[in-house]
Short mmCIF file of C-alpha atoms and ligand atoms in Angstrom, two decimals:
data_model
loop_
_atom_site.label_atom_id
_atom_site.label_comp_id
_atom_site.label_asym_id
_atom_site.label_seq_id
_atom_site.Cartn_x
_atom_site.Cartn_y
_atom_site.Cartn_z
CA MET A 1450 -0.65 -20.96 -31.37
CA GLN A 1451 -1.07 -19.05 -28.13
CA THR A 1452 1.55 -20.41 -25.72
CA ILE A 1453 2.04 -17.53 -23.33
CA ARG A 1454 -1.20 -16.58 -21.54
CA PRO A 1455 -2.63 -13.53 -23.29
CA GLU A 1456 -3.27 -11.66 -20.04
CA ILE A 1457 0.45 -11.90 -19.33
CA GLU A 1458 1.50 -10.83 -22.83
CA GLU A 1459 -0.70 -7.76 -22.43
CA PHE A 1460 1.04 -6.55 -19.28
CA GLU A 1461 2.50 -3.07 -19.44
CA LEU A 1462 4.42 -1.08 -16.89
CA SER A 1463 2.23 0.95 -14.55
CA GLY A 1464 1.80 4.69 -14.90
CA ILE A 1465 4.49 4.98 -12.25
CA GLY A 1466 7.05 2.81 -14.00
CA LYS A 1467 6.32 4.32 -17.43
CA VAL A 1468 7.12 7.81 -16.21
CA ALA A 1469 10.18 6.76 -14.22
CA ALA A 1470 11.69 4.51 -16.92
CA GLY A 1471 15.04 5.90 -17.96
CA ALA A 1472 15.10 8.76 -15.45
CA LEU A 1473 15.74 6.89 -12.21
CA ASP A 1474 19.37 7.86 -12.00
CA ASP A 1475 18.96 11.51 -13.00
CA PRO A 1476 20.30 13.46 -9.98
CA ASP A 1477 18.38 16.61 -10.98
CA VAL A 1478 15.00 14.91 -10.69
CA ILE A 1479 13.15 15.21 -7.39
CA PRO A 1480 11.49 11.82 -7.10
CA LEU A 1481 7.93 11.95 -5.80
CA TRP A 1482 6.81 8.98 -7.90
CA PHE A 1483 7.49 6.03 -5.61
CA GLY A 1484 6.11 5.28 -2.19
CA GLU A 1485 9.12 6.02 -0.05
CA SER A 1486 11.01 8.78 1.71
CA ASP A 1487 14.65 9.75 1.34
CA LEU A 1488 15.46 8.45 4.84
CA PRO A 1489 17.64 5.36 5.09
CA THR A 1490 16.40 2.67 7.46
CA PRO A 1491 17.25 3.64 11.09
CA LYS A 1492 20.69 2.45 12.16
CA PHE A 1493 19.55 0.21 15.01
CA ILE A 1494 17.51 -1.80 12.51
CA ARG A 1495 20.40 -2.05 10.05
CA ASP A 1496 22.71 -3.06 12.90
CA ALA A 1497 20.43 -5.95 13.88
CA ALA A 1498 20.54 -7.32 10.32
CA VAL A 1499 24.31 -6.86 10.11
CA GLN A 1500 24.72 -8.69 13.41
CA ALA A 1501 22.54 -11.54 12.13
CA LEU A 1502 24.74 -11.77 9.04
CA ASP A 1503 27.89 -11.73 11.14
CA GLU A 1504 26.46 -14.50 13.30
CA GLY A 1505 26.02 -16.61 10.20
CA LYS A 1506 22.24 -16.41 9.90
CA THR A 1507 22.57 -17.21 6.24
CA PHE A 1508 20.71 -20.50 5.99
CA TYR A 1509 17.21 -21.62 5.06
CA SER A 1510 14.73 -21.15 7.85
CA TYR A 1511 11.01 -21.68 8.36
CA ALA A 1512 9.21 -20.78 5.14
CA ARG A 1513 6.56 -18.95 7.17
CA GLY A 1514 9.16 -16.79 8.91
CA THR A 1515 11.76 -17.22 11.64
CA MET A 1516 10.51 -17.95 15.15
CA PRO A 1517 11.90 -14.68 16.64
CA LEU A 1518 10.16 -12.54 14.01
CA ARG A 1519 6.84 -14.36 14.23
CA ALA A 1520 6.94 -14.07 18.04
CA ALA A 1521 7.79 -10.36 17.77
CA LEU A 1522 4.94 -9.85 15.31
CA LYS A 1523 2.48 -11.51 17.64
CA ALA A 1524 3.67 -9.34 20.54
CA TYR A 1525 3.55 -6.17 18.40
CA LEU A 1526 0.08 -6.81 16.98
CA ASP A 1527 -1.30 -7.85 20.39
CA ARG A 1528 0.09 -4.66 21.93
CA LEU A 1529 -1.05 -2.42 19.11
CA TYR A 1530 -4.62 -3.64 18.80
CA GLY A 1531 -5.29 -5.22 22.20
CA ILE A 1532 -5.84 -8.66 20.65
CA ASP A 1533 -4.51 -12.15 21.32
CA LEU A 1534 -3.38 -13.31 17.91
CA ASP A 1535 -2.63 -16.95 17.21
CA PRO A 1536 1.03 -16.72 16.05
CA ASP A 1537 0.45 -19.63 13.71
CA ARG A 1538 -1.69 -17.34 11.59
CA VAL A 1539 1.31 -15.15 10.78
CA THR A 1540 3.36 -15.82 7.64
CA VAL A 1541 6.37 -13.80 6.49
CA PRO A 1542 6.75 -14.79 2.84
CA GLY A 1543 8.86 -11.80 1.77
CA SER A 1544 7.40 -8.42 0.87
CA SER A 1545 3.86 -7.20 1.46
CA MET A 1546 3.58 -7.28 -2.32
CA LEU A 1547 4.12 -11.02 -2.14
CA GLY A 1548 1.62 -11.15 0.74
CA VAL A 1549 -1.05 -9.63 -1.52
CA MET A 1550 -0.12 -12.08 -4.27
CA ILE A 1551 -0.45 -15.05 -1.92
CA ALA A 1552 -3.79 -13.76 -0.65
CA GLY A 1553 -4.85 -13.58 -4.30
CA GLU A 1554 -3.65 -17.15 -4.84
CA CYS A 1555 -5.83 -18.23 -1.93
CA LEU A 1556 -8.99 -16.43 -3.05
CA VAL A 1557 -9.09 -15.86 -6.79
CA GLY A 1558 -9.60 -18.42 -9.55
CA PRO A 1559 -10.23 -18.06 -13.30
CA GLY A 1560 -13.27 -15.92 -14.04
CA ASP A 1561 -13.74 -14.78 -10.45
CA GLU A 1562 -14.60 -11.13 -10.03
CA VAL A 1563 -12.74 -9.18 -7.39
CA ILE A 1564 -13.97 -5.82 -6.15
CA LEU A 1565 -11.10 -3.37 -5.94
CA VAL A 1566 -11.89 -0.32 -3.88
CA SER A 1567 -10.38 2.38 -6.05
CA PRO A 1568 -8.36 4.51 -6.54
CA TYR A 1569 -5.89 1.70 -5.76
CA TRP A 1570 -2.27 0.77 -5.90
CA PRO A 1571 -1.89 -0.57 -9.47
CA ASN A 1572 -0.13 -3.84 -8.66
CA VAL A 1573 -3.24 -5.29 -7.10
CA ARG A 1574 -5.08 -5.23 -10.41
CA GLN A 1575 -2.29 -7.32 -11.92
CA VAL A 1576 -2.52 -9.83 -9.06
CA VAL A 1577 -6.17 -10.43 -9.96
CA ARG A 1578 -5.31 -10.75 -13.65
CA ILE A 1579 -2.41 -13.15 -13.03
CA MET A 1580 -4.87 -15.39 -11.22
CA GLY A 1581 -7.22 -15.23 -14.22
CA GLY A 1582 -9.72 -13.14 -12.27
CA VAL A 1583 -11.63 -10.05 -13.33
CA PRO A 1584 -10.95 -6.76 -11.51
CA VAL A 1585 -14.07 -4.68 -10.84
CA ASP A 1586 -13.44 -1.10 -9.68
CA VAL A 1587 -15.66 0.51 -7.08
CA ARG A 1588 -14.45 4.08 -6.77
CA LEU A 1589 -14.50 6.04 -3.54
CA ASP A 1590 -16.40 9.34 -3.69
CA GLU A 1591 -14.32 12.43 -3.14
CA GLY A 1592 -16.17 14.50 -0.57
CA ASN A 1593 -15.05 17.94 0.58
CA ASP A 1594 -13.53 16.71 3.81
CA ARG A 1595 -12.75 13.06 3.10
CA TRP A 1596 -13.08 10.22 0.61
CA ARG A 1597 -16.05 7.92 1.24
CA LEU A 1598 -17.00 4.39 0.31
CA ASP A 1599 -20.51 4.21 -1.13
CA PHE A 1600 -21.82 0.87 0.11
CA ASP A 1601 -24.84 0.98 -2.20
CA ARG A 1602 -22.55 1.19 -5.18
CA LEU A 1603 -20.35 -1.53 -3.79
CA GLU A 1604 -23.35 -3.83 -3.33
CA ALA A 1605 -24.60 -3.00 -6.80
CA ALA A 1606 -21.25 -4.15 -8.23
CA LEU A 1607 -21.55 -7.62 -6.68
CA THR A 1608 -22.55 -10.46 -8.99
CA PRO A 1609 -22.77 -14.23 -8.48
CA ARG A 1610 -19.17 -14.36 -9.74
CA THR A 1611 -17.83 -11.95 -7.13
CA LYS A 1612 -15.35 -13.79 -4.98
CA ALA A 1613 -13.48 -11.23 -2.95
CA VAL A 1614 -12.94 -7.61 -2.06
CA TYR A 1615 -9.59 -5.82 -1.86
CA VAL A 1616 -9.39 -2.71 0.27
CA ASN A 1617 -6.37 -0.68 1.30
CA SER A 1618 -6.53 1.63 4.30
CA PRO A 1619 -4.81 3.99 4.95
CA SER A 1620 -4.99 4.30 1.21
CA ASN A 1621 -2.45 4.64 -1.49
CA PRO A 1622 -3.09 6.98 -3.33
CA THR A 1623 -5.91 8.93 -1.62
CA GLY A 1624 -4.84 8.93 2.04
CA TRP A 1625 -8.36 7.79 2.98
CA ILE A 1626 -8.60 5.95 6.29
CA MET A 1627 -11.49 3.56 6.59
CA THR A 1628 -13.32 4.11 9.87
CA ALA A 1629 -13.99 1.20 12.25
CA ASP A 1630 -17.68 1.51 11.34
CA GLU A 1631 -16.95 1.27 7.63
CA GLN A 1632 -14.79 -1.77 8.31
CA ARG A 1633 -17.56 -3.46 10.28
CA ARG A 1634 -20.03 -2.73 7.51
CA LEU A 1635 -17.74 -4.14 4.82
CA LEU A 1636 -16.96 -7.23 6.87
CA GLY A 1637 -20.69 -7.71 7.45
CA LEU A 1638 -21.32 -7.55 3.72
CA CYS A 1639 -18.51 -10.05 3.03
CA ARG A 1640 -20.01 -12.41 5.60
CA GLU A 1641 -23.49 -12.06 4.15
CA ARG A 1642 -22.32 -12.72 0.59
CA GLY A 1643 -19.63 -15.28 1.39
CA LEU A 1644 -16.80 -13.12 0.05
CA GLY A 1645 -13.13 -13.21 0.89
CA LEU A 1646 -11.39 -10.03 1.94
CA ILE A 1647 -7.87 -8.81 1.32
CA ALA A 1648 -7.18 -5.99 3.75
CA ASP A 1649 -3.98 -4.20 2.80
CA GLU A 1650 -2.85 -2.33 5.89
CA VAL A 1651 0.75 -1.50 4.99
CA TYR A 1652 0.26 2.16 5.99
CA HIS A 1653 -1.20 1.28 9.40
CA ARG A 1654 1.32 3.53 11.21
CA ASN A 1655 1.23 6.41 8.72
CA VAL A 1656 -1.69 8.21 10.32
CA PHE A 1657 -2.35 11.97 10.56
CA ALA A 1658 -5.95 12.00 11.70
CA GLY A 1659 -7.47 9.75 14.34
CA ARG A 1660 -5.94 6.83 16.12
CA ASP A 1661 -2.46 5.49 15.42
CA PRO A 1662 -2.61 2.67 14.38
CA ALA A 1663 -5.41 3.02 11.87
CA PRO A 1664 -8.38 0.71 12.52
CA SER A 1665 -7.57 -2.86 11.48
CA PHE A 1666 -9.64 -5.82 10.34
CA LEU A 1667 -7.57 -7.81 12.84
CA GLU A 1668 -9.68 -6.14 15.54
CA ILE A 1669 -12.98 -7.38 14.18
CA ALA A 1670 -12.55 -10.48 12.02
CA GLY A 1671 -12.79 -13.95 13.54
CA PRO A 1672 -9.75 -16.25 13.36
CA ASP A 1673 -11.16 -18.52 10.69
CA GLU A 1674 -12.90 -16.06 8.42
CA PRO A 1675 -11.61 -15.77 4.83
CA VAL A 1676 -9.85 -12.52 5.65
CA PHE A 1677 -6.20 -11.89 4.79
CA VAL A 1678 -4.61 -8.94 6.53
CA VAL A 1679 -1.43 -7.92 4.73
CA ASN A 1680 1.14 -5.64 6.28
CA GLY A 1681 4.87 -4.95 6.22
CA PHE A 1682 7.89 -2.98 7.24
CA SER A 1683 8.38 -0.78 4.17
CA LYS A 1684 6.20 2.18 5.03
CA GLY A 1685 6.33 2.47 8.81
CA TRP A 1686 10.03 1.95 9.37
CA ALA A 1687 11.60 3.19 6.09
CA MET A 1688 12.45 -0.34 4.97
CA THR A 1689 11.27 -0.38 1.35
CA GLY A 1690 14.44 -2.02 0.05
CA TRP A 1691 14.29 -4.86 2.54
CA ARG A 1692 11.28 -6.56 0.94
CA LEU A 1693 9.85 -7.67 4.25
CA GLY A 1694 6.18 -8.02 5.10
CA TRP A 1695 3.66 -10.36 6.68
CA VAL A 1696 0.22 -11.83 6.21
CA VAL A 1697 -2.26 -12.81 8.91
CA ALA A 1698 -4.27 -15.61 7.32
CA PRO A 1699 -7.26 -17.71 8.43
CA ALA A 1700 -6.29 -20.18 11.18
CA ARG A 1701 -7.10 -23.27 9.15
CA LEU A 1702 -4.59 -22.31 6.44
CA VAL A 1703 -1.41 -22.87 8.46
CA GLU A 1704 -0.16 -25.65 6.19
CA PRO A 1705 -1.37 -24.16 2.91
CA MET A 1706 0.30 -20.85 3.82
CA GLU A 1707 3.52 -22.73 4.43
CA VAL A 1708 3.27 -24.36 1.01
CA LEU A 1709 2.46 -21.04 -0.68
CA SER A 1710 5.37 -19.39 1.06
CA GLN A 1711 7.61 -22.31 0.03
CA VAL A 1712 6.75 -22.09 -3.64
CA ASN A 1713 6.74 -18.31 -3.91
CA SER A 1714 9.95 -17.51 -2.07
CA THR A 1715 10.72 -20.17 0.56
CA GLY A 1716 10.33 -17.39 3.08
CA ALA A 1717 11.74 -13.92 3.48
CA ASN A 1718 15.47 -13.37 3.51
CA VAL A 1719 16.57 -14.60 6.94
CA PHE A 1720 18.94 -11.87 8.15
CA THR A 1721 16.52 -9.12 7.19
CA GLN A 1722 14.02 -10.72 9.56
CA TYR A 1723 16.29 -9.80 12.47
CA GLY A 1724 16.05 -6.18 11.35
CA GLY A 1725 12.29 -6.66 11.44
CA VAL A 1726 12.44 -7.80 15.06
CA ALA A 1727 14.47 -4.70 16.00
CA ALA A 1728 11.97 -2.44 14.19
CA LEU A 1729 9.02 -3.93 16.04
CA GLU A 1730 10.70 -3.85 19.43
CA GLY A 1731 12.47 -0.49 19.27
CA GLY A 1732 10.92 1.46 16.40
CA GLU A 1733 8.28 3.60 18.11
CA ASP A 1734 10.40 6.77 18.26
CA PHE A 1735 11.14 6.49 14.58
CA VAL A 1736 7.49 5.88 13.71
CA ARG A 1737 6.52 8.99 15.66
CA SER A 1738 9.17 11.26 14.16
CA PHE A 1739 8.50 10.01 10.63
CA THR A 1740 4.78 10.62 11.06
CA ALA A 1741 5.49 14.16 12.33
CA ARG A 1742 7.58 14.85 9.21
CA CYS A 1743 4.90 13.48 6.91
CA ARG A 1744 2.16 15.41 8.70
CA ALA A 1745 4.09 18.69 8.29
CA ASN A 1746 4.66 17.85 4.63
CA ARG A 1747 1.01 17.00 4.18
CA ASP A 1748 0.15 20.44 5.57
CA LEU A 1749 2.63 22.09 3.21
CA VAL A 1750 1.08 20.31 0.23
CA MET A 1751 -2.40 21.37 1.33
CA GLU A 1752 -1.30 25.00 1.72
CA THR A 1753 0.32 25.13 -1.70
CA LEU A 1754 -1.29 22.66 -4.10
CA GLY A 1755 -4.49 22.40 -2.08
CA ARG A 1756 -5.17 26.15 -2.47
CA HIS A 1757 -4.42 26.29 -6.17
CA PRO A 1758 -7.53 27.37 -8.10
CA ARG A 1759 -7.12 24.55 -10.62
CA VAL A 1760 -6.60 21.83 -8.02
CA ARG A 1761 -9.04 19.77 -6.06
CA LEU A 1762 -7.32 17.98 -3.21
CA THR A 1763 -8.90 16.22 -0.26
CA ALA A 1764 -6.56 16.26 2.74
CA PRO A 1765 -4.93 12.86 3.19
CA GLU A 1766 -5.75 11.30 6.57
CA GLY A 1767 -2.91 8.80 6.34
CA ALA A 1768 -0.29 7.08 4.12
CA PHE A 1769 1.98 9.71 2.51
CA TYR A 1770 0.53 10.64 -0.84
CA ALA A 1771 -1.44 13.51 -2.30
CA PHE A 1772 -3.76 12.69 -5.17
CA PRO A 1773 -4.80 16.04 -6.62
CA ARG A 1774 -7.22 16.45 -9.50
CA ILE A 1775 -6.02 19.15 -11.86
CA GLU A 1776 -8.81 20.96 -13.69
CA GLY A 1777 -8.30 21.01 -17.43
CA MET A 1778 -5.69 18.24 -17.41
CA THR A 1779 -6.97 15.23 -19.33
CA ASP A 1780 -3.91 13.10 -20.00
CA SER A 1781 -2.17 12.24 -16.75
CA LEU A 1782 0.70 10.35 -18.39
CA ALA A 1783 1.50 13.24 -20.73
CA PHE A 1784 1.33 15.67 -17.81
CA CYS A 1785 3.75 13.56 -15.74
CA ARG A 1786 6.13 13.30 -18.68
CA ARG A 1787 6.08 17.09 -18.98
CA ALA A 1788 6.62 17.47 -15.25
CA LEU A 1789 9.66 15.23 -15.55
CA LYS A 1790 11.09 17.01 -18.56
CA GLU A 1791 10.25 20.62 -17.77
CA ALA A 1792 10.16 20.71 -13.97
CA LYS A 1793 12.41 17.75 -13.17
CA VAL A 1794 9.85 16.37 -10.74
CA GLY A 1795 8.89 12.70 -10.79
CA LEU A 1796 5.13 12.09 -10.44
CA ALA A 1797 2.87 9.07 -10.87
CA ALA A 1798 0.15 9.27 -13.53
CA GLY A 1799 -3.42 9.13 -12.19
CA TYR A 1800 -4.84 6.76 -14.83
CA THR A 1801 -2.85 3.89 -13.36
CA PHE A 1802 -4.83 3.98 -10.09
CA GLY A 1803 -8.05 2.75 -11.70
CA ASP A 1804 -10.81 4.18 -13.86
CA GLY A 1805 -11.84 7.79 -13.38
CA ASN A 1806 -8.43 9.12 -12.38
CA GLU A 1807 -7.17 10.54 -15.67
CA SER A 1808 -7.15 14.11 -14.32
CA HIS A 1809 -5.21 13.14 -11.21
CA VAL A 1810 -1.54 12.73 -10.42
CA ARG A 1811 -0.04 11.17 -7.33
CA LEU A 1812 2.86 12.60 -5.46
CA CYS A 1813 4.60 11.11 -2.47
CA PHE A 1814 5.29 13.75 0.18
CA ALA A 1815 7.54 11.70 2.48
CA ILE A 1816 10.83 13.31 1.41
CA ALA A 1817 12.66 16.07 3.34
CA THR A 1818 10.50 19.19 3.62
CA GLU A 1819 13.04 21.49 1.93
CA ARG A 1820 13.22 19.29 -1.15
CA LEU A 1821 9.47 18.92 -1.22
CA LYS A 1822 9.18 22.72 -1.23
CA VAL A 1823 11.48 22.95 -4.22
CA ALA A 1824 9.48 20.27 -6.04
CA LEU A 1825 6.19 22.07 -5.38
CA ASP A 1826 7.66 25.40 -6.55
CA ARG A 1827 8.73 23.74 -9.76
CA LEU A 1828 5.34 22.13 -10.30
CA LEU A 1829 3.07 25.11 -9.69
CA PRO A 1830 3.77 26.89 -13.02
CA LEU A 1831 2.96 23.68 -14.86
CA ILE A 1832 -0.32 23.39 -13.02
CA ASP A 1833 -1.13 27.05 -13.80
CA GLY A 1834 -1.04 26.16 -17.46
CA ALA A 1835 -2.19 22.55 -17.19
CA VAL A 1836 -3.71 21.04 -20.30
C1 PLP B 2522 -1.08 -0.31 -0.86
C2 PLP B 2522 0.24 -1.00 -0.93
N1 PLP B 2522 0.31 -2.29 -0.61
C3 PLP B 2522 1.47 -2.96 -0.65
C4 PLP B 2522 2.63 -2.34 -1.02
C5 PLP B 2522 3.87 -3.15 -1.09
O1 PLP B 2522 4.75 -2.93 -0.05
P1 PLP B 2522 6.10 -3.75 0.09
O2 PLP B 2522 7.21 -2.80 -0.13
O3 PLP B 2522 6.12 -4.30 1.47
O4 PLP B 2522 6.05 -4.85 -0.92
C6 PLP B 2522 2.61 -0.99 -1.37
C7 PLP B 2522 3.82 -0.31 -1.83
O5 PLP B 2522 3.81 0.78 -2.34
C8 PLP B 2522 1.38 -0.30 -1.32
O6 PLP B 2522 1.28 1.00 -1.62
#
């Protein structure tokens, strides 16, 4: 008798987790596998959380987020995008990961197809599967100067069962930033076909080309459209360990979002939310300096890996990953395991980012430039002989 749902029994670690398993604590490994830098969260943000703890902010609070954080989010998003957001649309359930899950809970039912603009962050595929939905990849095309979304191919992938589209911009792993025109076109298509949209904008402040912040669906979607804009503190303010993010949901879902937040987490950890307020109100200098570091590192990666005769690498416009294709390499997991063993560099295997990525690896270039240089020097001989 099948008691556990088969889709759950089939779950395996991603091609990030599989490489990293067992080597996380090895001090000789330079970790480029996860999506974070080696910078601790800025002190003024930590201080705000410590103060909240010292003041006894250790109780349950609103499941959709504390009042100060939701007010600060409204002020931040209004300022950033020149909008007037209804603060009731903001929910802080915990991490952005949980925000994507809740958006999936709102949009995806058994048998529903969900278009995933790929290459994508692997967790999102599992969200669709947990909900009993069917992930359908639509891969970006890798042009010489930038990645591009082929709308004809996207339309061709739609069926009567298609329920929603997930898109992440700036993108993990490609660094693609969707232009405002591309966003308008996608939103238009969703409107025409009655599709929901999950817009994952967690890298909105990690921008090297064009406007900071990256264009957002918050600027163009109406307040009651089935659009969920997910964002968080991890990537902009070096707060990955805090597990703090937010969702802007359709206006009519205020109560349902409260219920979903209740049952998933009963809201984000309360004292961390005070760190979130500090980040939003005083974090611009950090955002700028972190972007400058990542931009310099991006340039370093382009000058080294990007020029390698066996590598094809489109310059990332945002986020903080490079997603090179290595000619002649056909097993990304095996390559990453070799990189770990022989070069002591932690990479993420390309296959895990959707179909068609078996010759790619992902590396996060947000760490200190000197360490990144060492990692690249260690990797180049492996790429010379890549098989
Ligand atoms: C595209 C994307 N969305 C969401 C997340 C989750 O972020 P958080 O740490 O806030 O859960 C990540 C983390 O790597 C990501 O790359």
